[in-house]
Coordinates of C-alpha atoms in Angstrom, one line a residue:
M1 CA 5.4 -2.8 40.7
F2 CA 7.5 -3.1 37.3
S3 CA 5.4 -5.7 35.9
S4 CA 2.1 -3.7 37.2
F5 CA 3.4 -0.6 35.6
F6 CA 4.4 -2.3 32.5
N7 CA 0.8 -4.1 32.5
R8 CA -0.8 -1.0 32.9
L9 CA 1.1 0.5 30.0
L10 CA 0.4 -2.1 27.6
L11 CA -3.4 -1.9 28.3
F12 CA -3.3 1.9 27.5
F13 CA -1.1 1.5 24.5
L14 CA -3.9 -1.2 23.6
L15 CA -6.9 1.1 24.0
F16 CA -5.3 4.1 22.7
S17 CA -4.8 2.5 19.4
L18 CA -8.5 1.2 19.3
V19 CA -9.6 5.0 19.8
L20 CA -7.0 6.1 16.9
G21 CA -8.8 3.5 14.7
D22 CA -12.1 4.4 15.6
K23 CA -12.4 7.7 14.0
A24 CA -13.1 8.4 10.3
F25 CA -12.6 12.2 10.7
T26 CA -10.8 13.6 13.4
G27 CA -12.0 16.8 14.1
T28 CA -13.4 19.3 12.2
Y29 CA -10.6 20.8 10.2
G30 CA -9.0 19.4 7.1
V31 CA -7.3 20.7 3.8
N32 CA -7.3 19.8 0.3
Y33 CA -3.7 18.8 -1.3
G34 CA -3.9 19.7 -4.8
R35 CA -0.9 19.3 -6.8
I36 CA -1.6 21.4 -10.2
A37 CA 1.9 22.9 -9.9
D38 CA 5.7 22.1 -10.9
N39 CA 7.5 23.7 -7.9
L40 CA 5.9 22.0 -5.0
P41 CA 7.5 20.1 -1.8
P42 CA 8.1 16.5 -2.3
P43 CA 5.1 14.5 -0.3
E44 CA 7.4 13.5 2.4
S45 CA 8.3 17.7 3.3
V46 CA 4.6 17.5 3.3
V47 CA 3.5 15.3 5.6
T48 CA 6.4 17.0 7.9
L49 CA 4.4 20.5 7.1
L50 CA 1.1 18.9 8.0
K51 CA 1.8 17.2 11.0
A52 CA 3.8 20.7 12.2
A53 CA 0.4 22.3 11.5
K54 CA -2.0 19.2 13.5
I55 CA -3.9 18.9 10.2
K56 CA -4.9 15.2 10.6
N57 CA -7.2 15.0 7.5
I58 CA -6.8 15.8 3.6
R59 CA -8.3 15.2 0.4
I60 CA -6.3 14.4 -2.7
Y61 CA -7.9 14.9 -6.2
D62 CA -6.3 11.4 -7.4
A63 CA -4.7 8.3 -5.8
D64 CA -0.9 9.1 -6.4
H65 CA 1.2 6.5 -5.7
H66 CA 4.0 8.1 -4.5
V67 CA 1.8 10.4 -2.2
L68 CA 0.3 7.2 -0.5
R69 CA 3.6 6.0 0.0
A70 CA 4.8 9.3 1.4
F71 CA 1.8 9.0 4.2
K72 CA 2.3 5.7 5.2
G73 CA 2.8 5.5 8.7
S74 CA 1.2 9.3 9.3
G75 CA -1.5 8.8 11.1
I76 CA -2.9 11.7 8.5
E77 CA -6.5 10.4 7.0
I78 CA -6.7 10.9 3.1
V79 CA -9.8 10.3 0.9
V80 CA -8.5 10.1 -2.4
G81 CA -10.1 10.6 -5.6
L82 CA -11.3 9.3 -8.9
G83 CA -10.8 11.7 -11.5
N84 CA -14.0 12.6 -13.8
E85 CA -12.3 10.9 -16.6
F86 CA -12.8 7.4 -15.3
L87 CA -16.1 7.5 -14.5
T88 CA -17.3 6.1 -17.5
E89 CA -15.3 3.3 -17.3
M90 CA -16.1 2.5 -13.8
S91 CA -19.9 2.7 -14.5
V92 CA -19.8 0.0 -17.4
G93 CA -18.8 -2.7 -14.5
E94 CA -17.5 -3.8 -11.4
D95 CA -14.1 -5.9 -12.6
R96 CA -12.6 -2.4 -13.7
A97 CA -13.7 -1.0 -10.2
M98 CA -12.3 -3.6 -8.4
S99 CA -8.9 -3.4 -10.2
W100 CA -8.7 0.3 -9.6
V101 CA -9.8 0.1 -5.9
K102 CA -7.1 -2.8 -5.3
E103 CA -4.4 -1.0 -7.0
N104 CA -5.3 2.4 -5.6
V105 CA -6.6 1.7 -2.0
Q106 CA -5.9 -1.9 -0.6
Q107 CA -2.3 -2.1 -1.7
F108 CA -1.9 1.3 0.5
L109 CA -3.9 0.0 3.9
P110 CA -3.5 0.0 6.6
G111 CA -0.5 1.7 6.5
T112 CA -1.9 4.5 4.8
K113 CA -4.8 5.7 6.4
I114 CA -7.0 6.0 3.0
R115 CA -10.6 7.4 4.5
G116 CA -12.8 7.7 1.4
I117 CA -12.9 7.7 -2.4
A118 CA -14.5 11.0 -3.8
V119 CA -15.8 9.3 -7.1
G120 CA -15.9 12.4 -9.6
N121 CA -15.9 16.1 -8.9
E122 CA -18.7 18.5 -9.1
I123 CA -20.1 16.4 -11.7
L124 CA -24.1 17.4 -11.5
G125 CA -24.7 20.6 -12.8
G126 CA -21.7 20.9 -14.9
T127 CA -21.5 21.0 -18.9
D128 CA -21.0 17.1 -19.4
I129 CA -24.5 15.4 -19.3
Q130 CA -22.8 12.3 -20.2
L131 CA -21.1 12.1 -16.6
W132 CA -24.2 12.7 -15.1
E133 CA -25.8 9.7 -16.4
V134 CA -22.7 7.2 -15.0
L135 CA -22.2 9.2 -11.9
L136 CA -24.3 6.7 -10.0
P137 CA -23.4 3.4 -11.5
A138 CA -19.8 4.3 -10.9
A139 CA -20.5 5.1 -7.1
K140 CA -22.0 1.8 -6.9
N141 CA -19.4 -0.2 -8.6
V142 CA -16.8 1.7 -6.5
H143 CA -18.7 1.0 -3.1
N144 CA -19.5 -2.8 -4.0
A145 CA -15.6 -3.5 -4.4
L146 CA -15.2 -2.4 -1.3
S147 CA -17.5 -4.1 -0.2
K148 CA -16.5 -7.3 -1.6
L149 CA -12.5 -6.5 -0.1
G150 CA -13.9 -6.1 3.2
L151 CA -12.8 -2.4 2.9
A152 CA -16.5 -0.2 2.9
K153 CA -16.8 0.2 6.6
N154 CA -13.5 1.9 6.9
V155 CA -13.4 3.9 3.1
Q156 CA -16.2 5.9 2.4
V157 CA -17.4 6.3 -1.1
S158 CA -18.5 10.1 -1.9
S159 CA -19.1 12.5 -4.7
P160 CA -18.7 16.5 -4.2
H161 CA -20.9 19.3 -5.7
S162 CA -20.6 22.7 -6.9
E163 CA -23.3 25.2 -5.9
A164 CA -24.3 25.0 -9.6
V165 CA -26.4 21.9 -8.2
F166 CA -28.8 24.7 -6.5
A167 CA -31.8 26.8 -8.5
N168 CA -31.4 29.4 -5.6
S169 CA -29.8 29.5 -2.1
F170 CA -30.9 32.7 -1.1
P171 CA -32.3 33.0 1.6
P172 CA -31.0 29.6 2.9
S173 CA -34.6 28.0 3.9
S174 CA -35.5 29.0 -0.1
C175 CA -32.9 26.7 -1.5
T176 CA -34.0 23.9 -3.7
F177 CA -32.3 21.3 -6.3
K178 CA -32.4 22.6 -10.2
E179 CA -35.1 20.6 -12.1
D180 CA -32.7 19.2 -14.3
V181 CA -30.2 18.0 -11.8
L182 CA -32.9 16.4 -9.6
P183 CA -33.6 13.4 -11.6
Y184 CA -29.7 12.4 -11.1
M185 CA -29.5 13.7 -7.6
K186 CA -32.4 11.9 -6.1
P187 CA -31.4 8.5 -6.9
L188 CA -27.7 9.5 -5.7
L189 CA -29.3 10.6 -2.4
Q190 CA -30.7 7.6 -1.9
F191 CA -27.5 5.8 -2.3
F192 CA -25.9 7.7 -0.3
S193 CA -28.2 7.5 2.7
Q194 CA -28.4 3.7 2.5
I195 CA -24.4 3.5 3.1
G196 CA -24.4 6.4 5.5
T197 CA -22.5 9.1 3.4
P198 CA -22.8 12.8 3.8
F199 CA -23.6 15.7 1.3
F200 CA -20.3 17.0 0.3
I201 CA -20.8 20.7 -0.8
N202 CA -18.1 23.1 -2.1
A203 CA -19.2 26.0 -1.0
Y204 CA -17.2 29.2 -1.5
P205 CA -18.1 33.0 -0.1
F206 CA -15.4 34.2 -2.4
L207 CA -17.0 33.1 -5.4
A208 CA -20.1 34.8 -4.3
Y209 CA -18.9 38.1 -3.4
K210 CA -16.2 38.0 -6.8
N211 CA -19.8 37.8 -9.1
D212 CA -21.7 40.4 -6.7
P213 CA -19.3 42.7 -4.9
Q214 CA -21.9 45.7 -5.4
H215 CA -25.1 43.9 -3.4
I216 CA -22.8 41.4 -0.9
D217 CA -21.3 42.8 2.4
L218 CA -17.7 42.0 2.4
N219 CA -17.6 41.4 6.0
Y220 CA -20.4 39.2 5.8
A221 CA -18.6 37.0 3.2
L222 CA -15.2 37.0 5.5
L223 CA -17.0 35.9 8.9
E224 CA -16.3 39.0 10.2
K225 CA -19.0 41.5 12.1
S226 CA -22.0 42.2 9.8
P227 CA -25.8 43.3 10.1
G228 CA -25.6 39.4 8.3
I229 CA -29.3 38.6 7.3
Y230 CA -32.5 37.5 8.5
D231 CA -34.3 34.7 7.1
A232 CA -38.1 35.0 7.4
K233 CA -39.2 31.6 7.2
T234 CA -37.1 29.9 9.5
K235 CA -36.9 33.3 11.7
L236 CA -32.8 32.6 11.5
H237 CA -30.1 35.3 11.5
Y238 CA -27.0 34.8 9.7
G239 CA -24.1 36.5 10.7
N240 CA -22.1 35.0 7.9
M241 CA -22.3 33.6 4.4
F242 CA -20.3 30.5 4.8
E243 CA -22.9 28.9 7.6
A244 CA -25.9 30.2 5.1
Q245 CA -24.5 28.3 2.4
V246 CA -24.3 25.2 4.7
D247 CA -27.9 25.5 5.6
A248 CA -29.2 26.2 2.3
A249 CA -27.8 22.6 1.8
Y250 CA -29.8 21.2 4.7
A251 CA -32.7 23.2 3.2
A252 CA -32.4 21.6 -0.4
L253 CA -31.8 17.9 0.9
E254 CA -34.7 18.5 3.4
K255 CA -37.2 19.4 0.7
V256 CA -36.0 15.9 -1.2
G257 CA -36.7 13.9 1.7
F258 CA -33.0 13.3 3.4
G259 CA -33.2 16.0 6.0
K260 CA -31.5 13.8 8.1
M261 CA -28.6 13.6 6.0
E262 CA -25.1 15.5 7.6
V263 CA -23.5 18.0 5.3
I264 CA -19.7 18.6 5.1
V265 CA -18.0 21.5 3.1
S266 CA -15.4 19.4 0.9
E267 CA -13.7 23.0 -0.4
T268 CA -14.1 26.2 0.7
G269 CA -11.5 29.0 0.7
W270 CA -10.3 32.5 -0.6
A271 CA -7.9 33.8 -2.8
S272 CA -4.9 36.2 -2.1
R273 CA -4.7 37.4 -5.6
G274 CA -6.9 37.5 -8.6
D275 CA -7.3 39.6 -11.6
D276 CA -8.5 43.3 -11.6
N277 CA -12.1 42.2 -12.2
E278 CA -11.7 39.5 -9.2
A279 CA -13.1 41.4 -6.5
G280 CA -11.9 40.6 -2.8
A281 CA -8.9 38.8 -4.0
T282 CA -6.1 39.9 -1.6
I283 CA -3.8 38.4 0.8
K284 CA -5.6 40.6 3.3
N285 CA -8.9 39.1 2.7
A286 CA -7.7 35.6 2.0
R287 CA -6.1 35.8 5.7
T288 CA -9.1 37.0 7.4
Y289 CA -11.4 34.5 6.0
N290 CA -9.1 31.5 6.4
L291 CA -8.5 32.7 10.1
N292 CA -11.9 33.5 10.8
L293 CA -13.2 29.9 9.7
R294 CA -10.4 28.1 11.3
K295 CA -11.5 29.5 14.5
R296 CA -15.3 29.2 13.8
L297 CA -14.4 25.0 12.9
L298 CA -12.3 24.5 15.7
K299 CA -15.5 25.7 17.8
K300 CA -17.1 22.1 17.0
K301 CA -20.6 23.9 16.9
G302 CA -23.5 24.0 14.5
T303 CA -25.4 26.3 12.1
P304 CA -28.5 28.4 13.2
Y305 CA -30.6 25.6 11.2
R306 CA -28.8 22.5 12.2
P307 CA -27.4 23.7 15.8
K308 CA -26.6 20.0 16.5
K309 CA -24.6 18.9 13.9
V310 CA -20.9 20.1 13.9
V311 CA -19.6 21.9 10.8
R312 CA -16.8 20.3 9.5
A313 CA -15.2 21.7 6.6
Y314 CA -11.8 21.1 4.2
I315 CA -10.1 24.2 3.2
F316 CA -8.9 25.0 -0.4
A317 CA -6.0 24.5 -0.6
L318 CA -2.9 23.3 1.0
F319 CA -0.5 25.5 -1.7
N320 CA -0.9 27.8 -4.4
E321 CA -0.5 25.6 -7.7
N322 CA 0.9 27.6 -10.5
S323 CA -0.4 25.3 -13.2
K324 CA -3.9 25.7 -12.8
P325 CA -5.6 27.3 -15.9
G326 CA -8.0 29.9 -15.6
P327 CA -8.0 33.2 -14.0
T328 CA -5.4 34.5 -11.5
S329 CA -7.4 33.5 -8.7
E330 CA -6.9 29.8 -9.5
R331 CA -3.5 29.8 -8.7
N332 CA -3.4 31.3 -5.8
F333 CA -5.6 29.8 -3.0
G334 CA -3.0 27.8 -0.8
L335 CA -2.4 28.7 2.8
F336 CA 1.3 27.7 2.0
K337 CA 3.5 29.1 -1.0
A338 CA 5.4 26.2 -3.3
D339 CA 8.4 26.8 -1.0
G340 CA 6.5 25.5 2.2
S341 CA 6.5 29.2 3.7
I342 CA 3.3 30.6 4.9
A343 CA 1.5 32.4 2.1
Y344 CA -0.2 34.7 5.5
D345 CA -0.4 33.7 8.9
I346 CA -3.1 31.8 10.5
G347 CA -1.4 30.4 12.9
F348 CA 0.5 27.7 10.9
T349 CA 4.2 27.4 10.4
G350 CA 6.0 26.9 7.3
L351 CA 8.4 24.5 6.2
E352 CA 11.9 25.4 7.8
P353 CA 15.2 23.4 8.1
S354 CA 15.4 24.4 11.8
S355 CA 12.0 22.6 12.7
A356 CA 11.9 19.8 10.0
T357 CA 14.3 17.5 12.0
S358 CA 12.3 17.9 15.0
S359 CA 12.5 14.1 16.7
L360 CA 8.8 14.3 16.9
I361 CA 7.7 15.4 14.0
S362 CA 10.1 13.0 12.3
L363 CA 8.3 10.1 14.0
K364 CA 6.7 7.9 11.8
G365 CA 2.8 7.7 12.5
D366 CA 1.4 8.3 15.9
G367 CA 4.7 7.6 17.2
A368 CA 4.9 11.0 18.4
W369 CA 1.9 11.0 20.1
L370 CA 3.0 7.4 22.0
V371 CA 6.1 8.9 23.2
L372 CA 4.3 11.5 24.7
A373 CA 1.9 8.8 26.4
F374 CA 4.8 7.1 27.3
T375 CA 6.6 10.4 29.0
S376 CA 3.2 11.0 30.9
L377 CA 2.5 7.9 32.3
V378 CA 5.9 7.3 33.6
A379 CA 5.8 10.4 35.3
L380 CA 2.5 8.8 36.3
F381 CA 3.8 5.9 37.8
L382 CA 7.4 6.5 39.3

């Protein structure tokens, strides 16, 4: 009896590990872990915080070794960032890209679940035209390095864009890429289409509302009940701006021949504080947006234009970052304060001494899940 029980238990664990290893993005809800601050918790505490919140997907904007070591065995999937300052160097030759991948990705695998490399951030449509020219060769060299190391199947190369790549986005069906962006965007899309990379967009209803509060319904921006908008071309109704922004990206992609490419939101969020001229930047609005968005993403449904494409998004950001330059809002996008406590309540628990010692949370990797599985199986077989 006991031999049969342990054989079945072993088989279950093997199957369980295969299922875990097969997913590149677990679920629909991720978070951006920015660290432009001098008062944040150590990465080891951040792991505890994320596991308590059941957040399994994060993005960082570099490849910090302390962070990557801290996440070893956590089971949390990470997209690392190759900063804009490295793009020119990476575009020149594959040797430098190979060195970077070996140093910042390969050596941490498989213990740390690095699932992607974001090559640059918001390059196209930005002010540095030289970076537009080197983005594609840099991305290709990084991908080629991953391929030669046998890592390309599990580590995805991407590059997130801002809304500045679009000439217009209202109504969603009218969205097009800017004419000056197209010569760089189309070959980039062609390459990403070949390697199976989605289109990543940083979509912020907050920024749209902040820039035009007289003409945008706040409830529409916050995913609250509102009259919404009607797109006459597609005959579709949009109850919130977030879905309209996602479908605008789909429309733009379709117009240049990439209608089947998936859109993933690499950043979205709402500031809880702002300057006097930053309309809508309040704790109440930040809580409303992030709570409604979390509920919407957990439903795992599509958009009006792409109802079968489940929407996935990374929230910006995990923490308020006190060293970020710019207006006050830039330092107040966090779901959590610098001490690890919640900035406002959307269902997460902050870092607390009493909860940080939880035996399941403190287990490394997927150990907590295996303990739960073991307990369930013991109850089943005995």
